[in-house]
mmCIF file of C-alpha atoms in Angstrom:
data_model
loop_
_atom_site.group_PDB
_atom_site.id
_atom_site.type_symbol
_atom_site.label_atom_id
_atom_site.label_comp_id
_atom_site.label_asym_id
_atom_site.label_seq_id
_atom_site.Cartn_x
_atom_site.Cartn_y
_atom_site.Cartn_z
ATOM 1 C CA MET A 157 76.505 -9.317 127.124
ATOM 2 C CA ALA A 158 79.823 -11.143 126.706
ATOM 3 C CA GLU A 159 79.121 -13.947 129.191
ATOM 4 C CA GLU A 160 77.370 -17.144 128.269
ATOM 5 C CA PRO A 161 74.754 -18.118 130.835
ATOM 6 C CA GLY A 162 75.309 -21.392 132.635
ATOM 7 C CA LEU A 163 79.026 -21.629 131.967
ATOM 8 C CA SER A 164 81.590 -20.973 134.666
ATOM 9 C CA ASP A 165 85.179 -19.786 134.453
ATOM 10 C CA GLN A 166 86.388 -23.255 135.454
ATOM 11 C CA TYR A 167 84.594 -24.971 132.557
ATOM 12 C CA PRO A 168 84.606 -22.917 129.340
ATOM 13 C CA THR A 169 82.233 -25.385 127.642
ATOM 14 C CA ALA A 170 79.438 -27.642 128.786
ATOM 15 C CA SER A 171 80.192 -31.152 130.029
ATOM 16 C CA PRO A 172 79.737 -34.038 127.565
ATOM 17 C CA TRP A 173 78.859 -36.554 130.310
ATOM 18 C CA PRO A 174 75.069 -35.963 130.497
ATOM 19 C CA LEU A 175 74.744 -37.051 126.869
ATOM 20 C CA PHE A 176 76.575 -40.312 127.599
ATOM 21 C CA VAL A 177 74.576 -40.899 130.784
ATOM 22 C CA ALA A 178 71.328 -40.536 128.825
ATOM 23 C CA LEU A 179 72.585 -42.672 125.928
ATOM 24 C CA GLY A 180 73.824 -45.400 128.292
ATOM 25 C CA LEU A 181 70.549 -45.407 130.208
ATOM 26 C CA ALA A 182 68.499 -45.601 127.006
ATOM 27 C CA LEU A 183 70.629 -48.388 125.511
ATOM 28 C CA SER A 184 70.600 -50.384 128.746
ATOM 29 C CA GLU A 185 66.810 -50.095 128.988
ATOM 30 C CA ILE A 186 66.366 -51.195 125.379
ATOM 31 C CA GLY A 187 68.805 -54.073 125.841
ATOM 32 C CA VAL A 188 67.362 -55.306 129.131
ATOM 33 C CA PHE A 189 63.664 -54.898 128.344
ATOM 34 C CA VAL A 190 63.799 -56.118 124.748
ATOM 35 C CA GLY A 191 66.287 -58.861 125.598
ATOM 36 C CA LEU A 192 69.256 -57.831 123.452
ATOM 37 C CA PHE A 193 72.194 -59.144 125.468
ATOM 38 C CA PRO A 194 75.078 -57.149 123.864
ATOM 39 C CA VAL A 195 73.089 -53.917 123.815
ATOM 40 C CA ALA A 196 72.198 -54.346 127.491
ATOM 41 C CA VAL A 197 75.804 -54.990 128.499
ATOM 42 C CA PHE A 198 77.160 -52.103 126.407
ATOM 43 C CA GLY A 199 74.476 -49.707 127.634
ATOM 44 C CA LEU A 200 75.087 -50.550 131.294
ATOM 45 C CA ILE A 201 78.857 -50.192 130.885
ATOM 46 C CA LEU A 202 78.373 -46.840 129.153
ATOM 47 C CA PHE A 203 75.955 -45.732 131.882
ATOM 48 C CA GLY A 204 78.283 -46.783 134.728
ATOM 49 C CA GLY A 205 81.341 -45.265 133.081
ATOM 50 C CA SER A 206 79.495 -42.016 132.465
ATOM 51 C CA ILE A 207 78.371 -41.853 136.089
ATOM 52 C CA ALA A 208 81.997 -42.325 137.156
ATOM 53 C CA GLY A 209 83.135 -39.670 134.690
ATOM 54 C CA ILE A 210 80.564 -37.078 135.703
ATOM 55 C CA LEU A 211 81.289 -37.572 139.408
ATOM 56 C CA THR A 212 85.022 -37.217 138.778
ATOM 57 C CA GLU A 213 84.587 -34.126 136.615
ATOM 58 C CA SER A 214 82.325 -32.417 139.141
ATOM 59 C CA GLY A 215 84.791 -33.060 141.967
ATOM 60 C CA TYR A 216 82.733 -35.549 143.993
ATOM 61 C CA ALA A 217 85.340 -38.245 143.328
ATOM 62 C CA GLU A 218 89.089 -37.921 142.851
ATOM 63 C CA ARG A 219 89.326 -40.854 140.451
ATOM 64 C CA PRO A 220 86.649 -42.653 138.430
ATOM 65 C CA TRP A 221 87.778 -46.187 139.289
ATOM 66 C CA PRO A 222 86.214 -46.568 142.758
ATOM 67 C CA THR A 223 82.896 -45.328 141.393
ATOM 68 C CA LEU A 224 83.117 -47.766 138.499
ATOM 69 C CA LEU A 225 83.817 -50.585 140.956
ATOM 70 C CA GLY A 226 80.878 -49.500 143.111
ATOM 71 C CA VAL A 227 78.434 -49.386 140.203
ATOM 72 C CA GLY A 228 79.623 -52.831 139.096
ATOM 73 C CA VAL A 229 79.131 -54.284 142.564
ATOM 74 C CA VAL A 230 75.645 -52.767 142.809
ATOM 75 C CA LEU A 231 74.684 -54.263 139.432
ATOM 76 C CA ILE A 232 75.909 -57.726 140.446
ATOM 77 C CA ILE A 233 74.106 -57.562 143.788
ATOM 78 C CA LEU A 234 70.853 -56.443 142.135
ATOM 79 C CA ALA A 235 71.103 -59.150 139.469
ATOM 80 C CA ALA A 236 71.825 -61.817 142.096
ATOM 81 C CA ALA A 237 68.968 -60.640 144.330
ATOM 82 C CA PHE A 238 66.449 -60.627 141.476
ATOM 83 C CA THR A 239 67.702 -64.014 140.296
ATOM 84 C CA LEU A 240 67.227 -65.572 143.723
ATOM 85 C CA TRP A 241 63.830 -63.892 144.069
ATOM 86 C CA GLN A 242 62.330 -64.593 140.633
ATOM 87 C CA VAL A 243 64.133 -67.586 139.092
ATOM 88 C CA PRO A 244 63.670 -71.092 140.481
ATOM 89 C CA VAL A 245 66.897 -72.398 142.002
ATOM 90 C CA ALA A 246 66.868 -75.439 139.691
ATOM 91 C CA ASP A 247 66.982 -73.129 136.653
ATOM 92 C CA ILE A 248 70.044 -71.161 137.765
ATOM 93 C CA ALA A 249 72.788 -72.535 135.501
ATOM 94 C CA LEU A 250 74.882 -71.123 132.687
ATOM 95 C CA SER A 251 73.366 -73.677 130.335
ATOM 96 C CA ASN A 252 70.013 -71.891 130.762
ATOM 97 C CA VAL A 253 71.265 -68.443 129.700
ATOM 98 C CA GLY A 254 69.498 -68.430 126.333
ATOM 99 C CA THR A 255 66.360 -70.296 127.378
ATOM 100 C CA GLY A 256 64.605 -68.007 129.849
ATOM 101 C CA PRO A 257 64.175 -64.317 129.056
ATOM 102 C CA LEU A 258 64.358 -63.119 132.669
ATOM 103 C CA PHE A 259 67.435 -65.147 133.535
ATOM 104 C CA THR A 260 69.213 -64.080 130.331
ATOM 105 C CA ARG A 261 68.531 -60.411 131.105
ATOM 106 C CA LEU A 262 69.786 -60.781 134.663
ATOM 107 C CA VAL A 263 72.951 -62.451 133.381
ATOM 108 C CA ALA A 264 73.450 -59.450 131.067
ATOM 109 C CA VAL A 265 73.201 -57.089 134.052
ATOM 110 C CA ALA A 266 75.636 -59.227 136.050
ATOM 111 C CA ALA A 267 78.026 -59.457 133.089
ATOM 112 C CA ALA A 268 78.060 -55.666 132.747
ATOM 113 C CA GLY A 269 78.777 -55.402 136.476
ATOM 114 C CA ALA A 270 81.608 -57.903 136.191
ATOM 115 C CA VAL A 271 83.142 -55.996 133.265
ATOM 116 C CA MET A 272 82.945 -52.737 135.239
ATOM 117 C CA ILE A 273 84.600 -54.357 138.244
ATOM 118 C CA ALA A 274 87.348 -55.749 136.024
ATOM 119 C CA MET A 275 87.879 -52.393 134.281
ATOM 120 C CA GLY A 276 87.904 -50.464 137.540
ATOM 121 C CA GLY A 277 90.199 -52.955 139.242
ATOM 122 C CA VAL A 278 92.707 -53.157 136.407
ATOM 123 C CA ALA A 279 92.764 -49.376 135.954
ATOM 124 C CA SER A 280 93.214 -48.848 139.681
ATOM 125 C CA VAL A 281 96.122 -51.292 139.816
ATOM 126 C CA MET A 282 97.718 -49.756 136.721
ATOM 127 C CA GLU A 283 97.359 -46.285 138.197
ATOM 128 C CA GLN A 284 99.013 -47.361 141.450
ATOM 129 C CA THR A 285 101.904 -49.141 139.715
ATOM 130 C CA ALA A 286 102.518 -46.187 137.380
ATOM 131 C CA ALA A 287 102.844 -43.744 140.281
#
């Protein structure tokens, strides 16, 4: 039996993306639920980037940048919706980022979304100008 089960001719080895998806999801959960701002932002960026990578590798997307932009927009919309739903309007200010645990966590989610939008936008522009 010379063939390895589960591997195709197109991909001689297994994809590394599922490991990064799982690691990003775990780190983002730890960061958001425990309240570790940098861990939450890093985990969400890793999770979004891995989703973009796995969709590009599998052929569902031609380039990873639109997916990265989409995940960033979804994160910002979710963070804004939860903020408007759960945080009193008087408490929504950047000066309150460290004071309330829920608001700080939602800012971390929105910050990760903003970084993904910036990364996807800059990479998309650079790709278009290089062509």
